[in-house]
Each structure stands twice: as C-alpha cells, then as structure tokens.
Short mmCIF file of C-alpha atoms in Angstrom, two decimals:
data_model
loop_
_atom_site.label_atom_id
_atom_site.label_comp_id
_atom_site.label_asym_id
_atom_site.label_seq_id
_atom_site.Cartn_x
_atom_site.Cartn_y
_atom_site.Cartn_z
CA ASN A 416 145.92 156.41 67.69
CA ALA A 417 145.76 154.39 64.47
CA GLY A 418 149.41 153.24 64.22
CA VAL A 419 149.61 150.71 61.38
CA THR A 420 146.40 150.06 59.49
CA GLN A 421 145.92 147.11 57.15
CA THR A 422 143.06 146.37 54.83
CA PRO A 423 141.28 144.09 54.29
CA LYS A 424 141.16 141.98 57.45
CA PHE A 425 139.92 138.89 55.62
CA GLN A 426 139.99 137.85 51.98
CA VAL A 427 139.15 134.72 50.04
CA LEU A 428 140.55 134.36 46.53
CA LYS A 429 140.37 131.75 43.84
CA THR A 430 143.58 130.43 42.36
CA GLY A 431 144.83 132.84 39.71
CA GLN A 432 143.02 135.91 41.02
CA SER A 433 144.94 139.02 41.92
CA MET A 434 144.62 141.37 44.85
CA THR A 435 146.42 144.13 46.70
CA LEU A 436 146.85 144.36 50.45
CA GLN A 437 146.97 147.91 51.67
CA CYS A 438 149.01 149.21 54.58
CA ALA A 439 149.37 152.70 56.00
CA GLN A 440 151.16 154.07 59.05
CA ASP A 441 150.71 157.43 60.68
CA MET A 442 153.87 157.47 62.80
CA ASN A 443 156.13 159.12 60.20
CA HIS A 444 158.23 155.96 60.04
CA ASN A 445 160.79 155.48 57.30
CA SER A 446 160.89 151.68 57.21
CA MET A 447 158.00 149.39 56.36
CA TYR A 448 157.73 145.62 56.05
CA TRP A 449 155.47 142.83 54.87
CA TYR A 450 155.60 139.49 56.70
CA ARG A 451 153.62 136.31 56.31
CA GLN A 452 152.74 133.91 59.11
CA ASP A 453 151.90 130.31 58.36
CA PRO A 454 150.28 127.97 60.92
CA GLY A 455 152.71 126.91 63.60
CA MET A 456 155.46 129.07 62.19
CA GLY A 457 156.98 132.39 62.92
CA LEU A 458 156.85 135.41 60.69
CA ARG A 459 158.83 135.42 57.47
CA LEU A 460 159.81 138.60 55.67
CA ILE A 461 158.39 139.01 52.17
CA TYR A 462 159.51 142.51 51.22
CA TYR A 463 160.62 145.62 52.99
CA SER A 464 161.14 149.29 52.26
CA ALA A 465 163.88 151.11 54.10
CA SER A 466 162.63 154.49 52.93
CA GLU A 467 160.25 156.08 50.50
CA GLY A 468 161.16 155.10 46.98
CA THR A 469 163.09 151.96 47.86
CA THR A 470 162.02 148.34 48.16
CA ASP A 471 163.96 145.12 48.65
CA LYS A 472 163.25 141.42 48.74
CA GLY A 473 163.07 139.53 51.96
CA GLU A 474 163.20 135.82 52.64
CA VAL A 475 160.12 134.75 50.64
CA PRO A 476 159.44 137.27 47.83
CA ASN A 477 158.33 134.92 45.05
CA GLY A 478 154.80 135.55 43.86
CA TYR A 479 154.58 139.04 45.37
CA ASN A 480 155.22 142.61 44.37
CA VAL A 481 155.24 145.72 46.50
CA SER A 482 154.86 149.45 46.07
CA ARG A 483 155.98 152.14 48.46
CA LEU A 484 153.46 154.70 47.30
CA ASN A 485 154.65 157.40 49.67
CA LYS A 486 156.09 157.56 53.16
CA ARG A 487 152.82 156.42 54.73
CA GLU A 488 151.73 153.62 52.43
CA PHE A 489 153.24 150.27 51.46
CA SER A 490 151.12 147.84 49.47
CA LEU A 491 151.58 144.15 48.71
CA ARG A 492 150.24 142.68 45.49
CA LEU A 493 149.56 139.09 44.56
CA GLU A 494 149.39 138.98 40.77
CA SER A 495 148.19 135.38 40.45
CA ALA A 496 147.25 133.90 43.78
CA ALA A 497 148.20 130.31 44.60
CA PRO A 498 147.01 128.05 47.46
CA SER A 499 150.55 128.21 48.88
CA GLN A 500 149.92 131.90 49.55
CA THR A 501 147.18 131.11 52.05
CA SER A 502 148.52 132.79 55.15
CA VAL A 503 148.17 135.66 57.57
CA TYR A 504 149.90 138.77 56.32
CA PHE A 505 151.29 141.44 58.59
CA CYS A 506 152.45 144.89 57.71
CA ALA A 507 154.88 146.57 60.10
CA SER A 508 156.84 149.77 60.38
CA SER A 509 159.77 151.17 62.30
CA GLY A 510 161.31 154.59 62.60
CA THR A 511 164.62 154.20 60.85
CA GLY A 512 165.09 150.45 60.75
CA GLY A 513 167.84 150.61 63.32
CA LEU A 514 169.25 147.63 65.18
CA ASN A 515 167.35 148.35 68.38
CA GLU A 516 164.10 149.48 66.87
CA LYS A 517 160.98 147.51 67.57
CA LEU A 518 158.46 146.96 64.85
CA PHE A 519 154.92 148.23 65.08
CA PHE A 520 152.51 145.77 63.51
CA GLY A 521 149.15 146.05 61.86
CA SER A 522 146.36 143.72 62.89
CA GLY A 523 146.93 141.30 60.02
CA THR A 524 145.10 140.10 56.93
CA GLN A 525 143.88 136.53 56.83
CA LEU A 526 144.05 135.37 53.20
CA SER A 527 142.69 132.10 51.89
CA VAL A 528 143.39 130.99 48.32
CA LEU A 529 141.13 128.20 47.11
CA ALA B 311 172.57 134.35 58.08
CA GLN B 312 170.94 134.85 61.42
CA LYS B 313 168.71 132.18 62.89
CA ILE B 314 166.37 131.97 65.86
CA THR B 315 165.31 128.69 67.46
CA GLN B 316 162.48 128.18 69.91
CA THR B 317 162.41 124.54 70.93
CA GLN B 318 159.25 124.55 73.05
CA PRO B 319 156.18 124.38 70.80
CA GLY B 320 153.81 124.64 73.76
CA MET B 321 153.68 124.69 77.52
CA PHE B 322 151.31 124.93 80.43
CA VAL B 323 151.91 127.11 83.46
CA GLN B 324 149.92 127.48 86.63
CA GLU B 325 148.51 130.90 87.34
CA LYS B 326 150.78 132.99 89.59
CA GLU B 327 153.82 130.86 88.80
CA ALA B 328 156.82 131.93 86.73
CA VAL B 329 157.54 130.49 83.29
CA THR B 330 160.68 130.53 81.16
CA LEU B 331 160.49 130.47 77.38
CA ASP B 332 163.64 129.31 75.62
CA CYS B 333 165.26 131.10 72.71
CA THR B 334 168.62 130.41 71.13
CA TYR B 335 170.11 132.32 68.25
CA ASP B 336 172.90 132.06 65.77
CA THR B 337 174.65 134.98 64.15
CA SER B 338 178.08 136.07 63.07
CA ASP B 339 177.31 139.70 63.87
CA GLN B 340 179.02 141.39 66.79
CA SER B 341 176.21 143.86 67.18
CA TYR B 342 172.63 142.61 67.25
CA GLY B 343 169.33 142.97 69.04
CA LEU B 344 166.94 140.47 70.58
CA PHE B 345 163.21 140.98 70.88
CA TRP B 346 160.21 139.18 72.30
CA TYR B 347 156.69 139.61 70.98
CA LYS B 348 153.39 138.30 72.27
CA GLN B 349 150.57 137.22 69.96
CA PRO B 350 147.26 136.63 71.76
CA SER B 351 144.43 134.72 70.14
CA SER B 352 143.17 137.97 68.65
CA GLY B 353 146.21 137.90 66.39
CA GLU B 354 147.98 141.19 66.94
CA MET B 355 151.72 141.32 67.60
CA ILE B 356 152.64 143.03 70.87
CA PHE B 357 156.21 144.05 71.64
CA LEU B 358 157.34 142.92 75.09
CA ILE B 359 161.05 143.47 75.63
CA TYR B 360 164.36 144.22 73.93
CA GLN B 361 167.98 143.31 74.69
CA GLY B 362 171.00 144.68 72.87
CA SER B 363 174.05 142.49 72.40
CA TYR B 364 176.23 144.98 74.23
CA ASP B 365 173.84 145.52 77.13
CA GLU B 366 175.52 144.22 80.25
CA GLN B 367 172.39 143.97 82.31
CA ASN B 368 169.41 141.80 81.53
CA ALA B 369 166.43 143.74 80.28
CA THR B 370 163.29 143.93 82.41
CA GLU B 371 159.83 145.31 81.65
CA GLY B 372 157.35 144.83 84.45
CA ARG B 373 156.72 141.09 84.82
CA TYR B 374 158.91 140.31 81.82
CA SER B 375 162.65 139.80 82.01
CA LEU B 376 165.11 138.59 79.45
CA ASN B 377 167.77 136.16 80.62
CA PHE B 378 170.58 136.99 78.21
CA GLN B 379 173.50 134.58 78.10
CA LYS B 380 175.73 135.80 75.32
CA ALA B 381 178.28 132.99 75.41
CA ARG B 382 175.51 130.42 75.13
CA LYS B 383 173.67 132.52 72.53
CA SER B 384 170.46 132.34 74.45
CA ALA B 385 167.84 134.98 75.22
CA ASN B 386 165.17 133.34 77.34
CA LEU B 387 162.04 135.20 78.35
CA VAL B 388 160.90 134.91 81.95
CA ILE B 389 157.33 135.82 82.82
CA SER B 390 156.82 136.15 86.55
CA ALA B 391 153.51 135.71 88.37
CA SER B 392 151.66 134.39 85.32
CA GLN B 393 148.17 135.66 84.65
CA LEU B 394 145.37 134.17 82.57
CA GLY B 395 145.89 136.99 80.08
CA ASP B 396 149.42 135.72 79.44
CA SER B 397 147.99 132.81 77.45
CA ALA B 398 149.31 133.48 73.95
CA MET B 399 151.98 132.68 71.38
CA TYR B 400 155.37 134.15 72.14
CA PHE B 401 157.94 134.89 69.49
CA CYS B 402 161.63 135.53 69.88
CA ALA B 403 163.23 137.63 67.16
CA MET B 404 166.59 139.16 66.36
CA SER B 405 168.03 141.96 64.30
CA GLY B 406 171.57 142.09 63.02
CA GLU B 407 173.84 144.19 60.89
CA ALA B 408 174.39 141.50 58.26
CA ALA B 409 170.65 141.23 57.69
CA GLY B 410 170.24 144.97 57.39
CA ASN B 411 168.67 145.16 60.84
CA LYS B 412 165.58 143.33 59.66
CA LEU B 413 163.90 141.08 62.21
CA THR B 414 164.14 137.30 61.92
CA PHE B 415 161.58 135.39 63.99
CA GLY B 416 161.60 132.04 65.70
CA GLY B 417 158.76 129.55 65.32
CA GLY B 418 157.09 130.58 68.55
CA THR B 419 156.00 128.97 71.83
CA ARG B 420 152.36 128.68 72.81
CA VAL B 421 151.73 129.29 76.51
CA LEU B 422 148.53 128.31 78.26
CA VAL B 423 148.03 129.60 81.79
CA LYS B 424 145.87 127.34 83.95
CA PRO B 425 143.73 128.79 86.75
#
C-alpha cells in the first residue's frame, strides 16, 4: 500500500537553482497539501489543493508554486531556491478535507539550499 | 486565526509510566477538530488520535487518550504504560471552519522514554 509517495527523499541545491518536488497519492483523495517543517518547529502549510484544478495559498507561500496535475499528483516548485527554504517538506492528502479528516503524510523530502 | 501551543519542548518519562503532553488552542470557531501526530526519528508523521469539539467523551485509541477540556481550550495527550518505541516528537494540531478545515500544528514536544 503506497499511500502518499514523495520524491526525492533528499536534495541539495545551490542558491538560485530551481527544482520540483513530486507527490502522488493512490487513495483517491480530493485534497492535497504541502507543508514545511523547520528544526524545532511544527509543520506550516505552504499550499493546498481542495480538489483537482484548484490551488490556494497557505501560511508560507512565498517562493513556491504548485501544480495539481490531476487528482493523484500535486507538485511543489521552487523557482529560485534560497537558503531560507532549507527545510523538510511533507506532502499530505485527505479524502474531502473535512473537519474531522486526518491527513495522510508522505515520508518527507529533506532539502538543503547552500 | 486558529493557534496551537505546546509549551513542553521536551520531556523524559520512565518506561511503563504514563506521560501527559500539553496542548492548548485558540479559535473562534464553534466547530473544530483536534489531532495528535507522532513523528519518530525516522521522520514520518503518524496519526494517533482525534477529538471533535462536540464530542462529549474523551477520545481513546489503545494506550493513547485525549484529555479534552473545552472550557480551558486544552487537548492534552495521555500515553499510558510508556514503551521505548514511544520516544518521538509529538504534534498537536487543529482544524477549524474559519481556516477551511486545514490543519494548524503546534511546535511539538519531544518525548524520550528511559528504560
């Protein structure tokens, strides 16, 4: 059972480089999310997608773009990476984004920007 | 805006003892949900337990229970009979109507279980 799959697991970038984090879920969920986790802090929402074809900003969207390619896939792009974007990134999904719905998380991507 | 506060950055607990992790929240929503997640050193996020704001009874899942005190806006996690495998970061989170049901997380509490 794959659940939520993120790639890559690790990435090192130089300042100014671009990259895309990929995320796919096989649970037929409508809602998908990108969070970042900084050392000693909880998760902060970057972007989310309530359904295929829609995306919205979260708490910390600056420097990121997202694409909900289809119902399964939700990618996060860093156009010009900055050291402040060094973090662990988590993709998550939930069925309908309801109040009582838990999130299913991917295993995370550890990104370092030098 | 909804806010979650976890005031204990870290704590030790003796194996087989119970431990309580504090979580307070702030929201203007009448209807909301409270969640606890576990993050072991391997990094994945594991859902533990959920409590709805209108649930009259405290939620329980195996060794985990949620001590929900609505008037005090607290949702503490109690882990009974701690095991070495309980050593991890624990995050409290909430969902609310005003935030479009998106989860807001606290800063986490690191628990280390001593043998």
